[in-house]
Tab-separated table of C-alpha atoms in Angstrom:
chain	number	residue	atom	x	y	z
A	125	MET	CA	98.060	88.162	77.386
A	126	ALA	CA	99.048	86.527	80.673
A	127	GLN	CA	102.314	84.857	81.484
A	128	ASP	CA	102.791	82.332	84.263
A	129	SER	CA	105.862	82.583	86.422
A	130	ILE	CA	108.490	80.131	87.518
A	131	GLU	CA	108.276	79.394	91.228
A	132	VAL	CA	111.311	80.303	93.270
A	133	LEU	CA	110.695	77.414	95.665
A	134	PRO	CA	108.253	74.498	95.383
A	135	ARG	CA	105.193	74.949	97.528
A	136	GLU	CA	103.841	72.384	99.873
A	137	GLU	CA	100.651	70.496	99.097
A	138	SER	CA	97.512	72.104	100.465
A	139	THR	CA	96.242	70.510	103.659
A	140	GLY	CA	92.751	71.910	103.341
A	141	ASN	CA	93.289	74.228	106.301
A	142	PRO	CA	92.081	77.844	106.099
A	143	SER	CA	94.429	80.110	104.185
A	144	PRO	CA	96.830	82.372	106.090
A	145	ARG	CA	96.056	86.061	106.004
A	146	LEU	CA	96.781	88.194	102.956
A	147	ILE	CA	98.874	91.366	103.087
A	148	LEU	CA	98.476	93.825	100.228
A	149	ALA	CA	101.844	95.427	99.502
A	150	SER	CA	100.283	98.549	98.029
A	151	ALA	CA	98.692	101.686	99.416
A	152	SER	CA	96.656	102.124	96.216
A	153	PRO	CA	92.928	102.411	97.002
A	154	ARG	CA	92.246	101.226	93.446
A	155	ARG	CA	93.991	97.898	94.024
A	156	ARG	CA	92.223	97.454	97.346
A	157	GLU	CA	88.829	98.113	95.734
A	158	LEU	CA	89.556	95.774	92.827
A	159	LEU	CA	90.673	93.020	95.208
A	160	SER	CA	87.358	93.341	97.045
A	161	ARG	CA	85.578	92.386	93.809
A	162	LEU	CA	87.097	88.937	94.236
A	163	GLY	CA	85.695	88.772	97.756
A	164	VAL	CA	89.148	89.230	99.277
A	165	THR	CA	89.842	91.720	102.055
A	166	PRO	CA	93.510	92.103	102.990
A	167	ALA	CA	94.350	91.685	106.647
A	168	SER	CA	96.686	94.645	106.398
A	169	ILE	CA	98.121	97.179	103.957
A	170	GLU	CA	101.903	97.552	103.889
A	171	ALA	CA	103.201	99.732	101.085
A	172	ALA	CA	106.631	98.629	99.877
A	173	ASP	CA	109.381	101.231	99.853
A	174	ILE	CA	111.707	100.331	96.973
A	175	ASP	CA	113.688	102.040	94.233
A	176	GLU	CA	111.304	102.201	91.257
A	177	ASN	CA	113.755	103.541	88.682
A	178	PRO	CA	114.055	101.384	85.540
A	179	ARG	CA	117.422	99.827	84.863
A	180	PRO	CA	119.359	100.899	81.756
A	181	ARG	CA	117.770	99.337	78.646
A	182	GLU	CA	115.256	97.433	80.788
A	183	LEU	CA	112.238	96.383	78.733
A	184	PRO	CA	108.747	97.347	79.943
A	185	ARG	CA	107.620	93.747	80.557
A	186	ASP	CA	110.739	92.932	82.558
A	187	TYR	CA	110.438	96.162	84.523
A	188	ALA	CA	106.795	95.551	85.479
A	189	ARG	CA	107.485	92.018	86.672
A	190	ARG	CA	110.596	93.044	88.573
A	191	MET	CA	108.749	95.856	90.337
A	192	ALA	CA	105.876	93.605	91.423
A	193	SER	CA	108.266	90.926	92.691
A	194	GLU	CA	110.512	93.369	94.529
A	195	LYS	CA	107.509	94.966	96.227
A	196	ALA	CA	106.294	91.558	97.433
A	197	LEU	CA	109.744	90.602	98.691
A	198	ALA	CA	110.164	93.956	100.446
A	199	VAL	CA	107.180	93.138	102.684
A	200	ALA	CA	107.877	89.375	103.057
A	201	PRO	CA	108.584	87.253	104.985
A	202	CYS	CA	105.520	87.277	107.168
A	203	ASP	CA	102.920	84.888	108.543
A	204	GLY	CA	100.737	85.063	105.459
A	205	PHE	CA	100.579	85.736	101.746
A	206	VAL	CA	101.923	88.996	100.310
A	207	LEU	CA	100.315	90.339	97.130
A	208	ALA	CA	101.965	93.152	95.180
A	209	GLY	CA	101.354	94.767	91.824
A	210	ASP	CA	102.838	97.250	89.410
A	211	THR	CA	101.348	98.897	86.334
A	212	VAL	CA	103.511	100.217	83.511
A	213	VAL	CA	102.443	102.263	80.492
A	214	ALA	CA	104.718	101.597	77.539
A	215	CYS	CA	104.948	103.206	74.126
A	216	GLY	CA	107.073	100.851	72.094
A	217	ARG	CA	110.120	100.052	74.236
A	218	ARG	CA	109.733	103.303	76.151
A	219	ILE	CA	108.521	103.209	79.755
A	220	LEU	CA	106.375	106.252	80.457
A	221	PRO	CA	106.802	107.862	83.875
A	222	LYS	CA	104.260	108.415	86.605
A	223	ALA	CA	103.089	111.976	86.134
A	224	GLU	CA	104.114	114.051	89.130
A	225	ASP	CA	103.527	117.432	87.465
A	226	GLN	CA	101.414	118.929	84.690
A	227	ALA	CA	104.305	119.124	82.228
A	228	THR	CA	104.937	115.377	82.487
A	229	ALA	CA	101.241	114.551	82.170
A	230	ARG	CA	100.920	116.783	79.122
A	231	ALA	CA	103.975	115.217	77.476
A	232	CYS	CA	102.569	111.715	78.047
A	233	LEU	CA	99.130	112.541	76.653
A	234	THR	CA	100.646	114.276	73.640
A	235	LEU	CA	102.748	111.187	72.942
A	236	LEU	CA	99.778	108.822	73.357
A	237	SER	CA	97.348	110.902	71.294
A	238	GLY	CA	95.904	108.909	68.404
A	239	ARG	CA	98.224	105.952	68.813
A	240	ARG	CA	98.307	102.542	70.431
A	241	HIS	CA	100.211	101.851	73.606
A	242	ARG	CA	100.501	98.942	76.032
A	243	VAL	CA	99.585	98.751	79.676
A	244	LEU	CA	101.526	96.032	81.472
A	245	SER	CA	100.061	95.082	84.836
A	246	ALA	CA	102.183	92.630	86.815
A	247	ILE	CA	101.236	90.914	90.058
A	248	ALA	CA	103.454	88.907	92.392
A	249	LEU	CA	102.472	86.659	95.271
A	250	TRP	CA	104.839	85.595	98.026
A	251	GLY	CA	103.623	82.550	99.925
A	252	PRO	CA	104.254	81.514	103.525
A	253	ASP	CA	106.082	78.464	102.145
A	254	GLY	CA	108.719	80.797	100.661
A	255	SER	CA	107.482	80.618	97.075
A	256	LEU	CA	107.207	83.596	94.754
A	257	ARG	CA	104.872	83.533	91.784
A	258	ASP	CA	103.965	86.237	89.310
A	259	ARG	CA	101.742	86.891	86.325
A	260	LEU	CA	101.561	89.620	83.743
A	261	SER	CA	98.554	91.134	81.995
A	262	GLU	CA	99.152	93.027	78.761
A	263	THR	CA	96.466	95.341	77.384
A	264	VAL	CA	96.559	97.430	74.233
A	265	VAL	CA	94.929	100.860	74.511
A	266	ARG	CA	94.383	103.556	71.894
A	267	PHE	CA	93.457	107.148	72.577
A	268	LYS	CA	91.531	109.144	70.005
A	269	PRO	CA	93.545	111.983	68.467
A	270	LEU	CA	93.537	114.520	71.291
A	271	SER	CA	93.155	118.219	70.655
A	272	SER	CA	95.085	120.699	72.758
A	273	GLN	CA	91.771	121.732	74.320
A	274	GLU	CA	90.997	118.148	75.335
A	275	ILE	CA	94.433	117.738	76.874
A	276	ASP	CA	94.066	121.056	78.695
A	277	ALA	CA	90.684	120.005	80.103
A	278	TYR	CA	92.028	116.661	81.286
A	279	ILE	CA	95.056	118.278	82.889
A	280	ALA	CA	92.809	120.776	84.677
A	281	GLY	CA	90.816	117.913	86.229
A	282	GLY	CA	93.862	116.602	88.085
A	283	GLU	CA	93.205	112.896	87.473
A	284	TRP	CA	96.693	112.503	85.997
A	285	ASP	CA	98.440	113.076	89.332
A	286	GLY	CA	100.669	110.118	90.188
A	287	LYS	CA	99.329	107.988	87.332
A	288	ALA	CA	101.553	105.979	85.010
A	289	GLY	CA	101.392	107.511	81.549
A	290	GLY	CA	99.563	110.551	82.895
A	291	TYR	CA	96.014	109.164	82.869
A	292	ALA	CA	93.524	107.043	84.819
A	293	ILE	CA	91.178	104.946	82.702
A	294	GLN	CA	88.623	104.775	85.537
A	295	GLY	CA	88.074	108.525	85.265
A	296	SER	CA	87.181	110.940	82.497
A	297	ALA	CA	90.037	109.638	80.318
A	298	GLU	CA	87.823	106.678	79.432
A	299	GLY	CA	85.777	109.051	77.273
A	300	LEU	CA	88.935	109.754	75.243
A	301	ILE	CA	89.890	106.123	74.664
A	302	ALA	CA	88.781	104.735	71.320
A	303	TRP	CA	89.259	101.087	72.273
A	304	ILE	CA	91.125	98.645	74.457
A	305	SER	CA	92.060	95.008	73.910
A	306	GLY	CA	92.774	93.123	77.091
A	307	SER	CA	92.073	93.628	80.781
A	308	HIS	CA	90.254	96.790	81.852
A	309	SER	CA	90.996	96.010	85.516
A	310	GLY	CA	94.644	95.564	84.578
A	311	VAL	CA	94.755	99.098	83.219
A	312	VAL	CA	93.168	100.334	86.451
A	313	GLY	CA	95.899	98.582	88.428
A	314	LEU	CA	95.066	94.960	89.293
A	315	PRO	CA	94.197	92.384	86.589
A	316	LEU	CA	91.434	90.385	88.262
A	317	PHE	CA	91.580	87.263	86.073
A	318	GLU	CA	95.306	86.838	86.658
A	319	THR	CA	95.010	87.731	90.355
A	320	ARG	CA	92.306	85.152	90.996
A	321	ALA	CA	94.253	82.463	89.115
A	322	LEU	CA	97.437	83.277	91.019
A	323	LEU	CA	95.745	83.127	94.418
A	324	LYS	CA	94.052	79.823	93.618
A	325	ALA	CA	97.287	78.297	92.298
A	326	ALA	CA	99.003	79.217	95.562
A	327	GLY	CA	96.281	77.552	97.642
A	328	PHE	CA	94.675	80.739	98.938
A	329	ALA	CA	90.999	80.189	99.699
A	330	ILE	CA	88.984	82.088	97.093
A	331	ALA	CA	85.622	81.393	95.462
């Protein structure tokens, strides 16, 4: 599912001039590679340095959208567009952490084993006219029931490091996922359908 945002400020009508440059507010090589699939190469990469701790009782959808917007605003204002994204793995109302150690990754995979969870991938776009727009992609993912040996093997491979929910769908974890419903690119880190629509709505030149 995708949700349109409310603009902070109205944007000016397009004049048909070439679009200003695009800054990607993320150091993630996955987001950069996904953006290239749309034929877009960012003029620069400027990772946003913000507090990424969820607020008390903050819901996963609200958290994902807030993170994407705050990352965009942390890099803006500038002389171009600023695109930011955030991906959240949620089990019910619970926001799963980014796995920074094996114990966290193992706990996440044990929790997700054999059950459905949601991957919420939010994107935010700050425009040179001062507008801020965002969209949200929601994908349902289900792992097969994971044996302790399968979890051990995945942990040993190291793909969990720094990943929300302790896994990366673009790696060997895809062989453990029974099905997904929604955006595969959103689970990787940048929902391409929503990103393209957001850029076009803001007047950024894209095919």
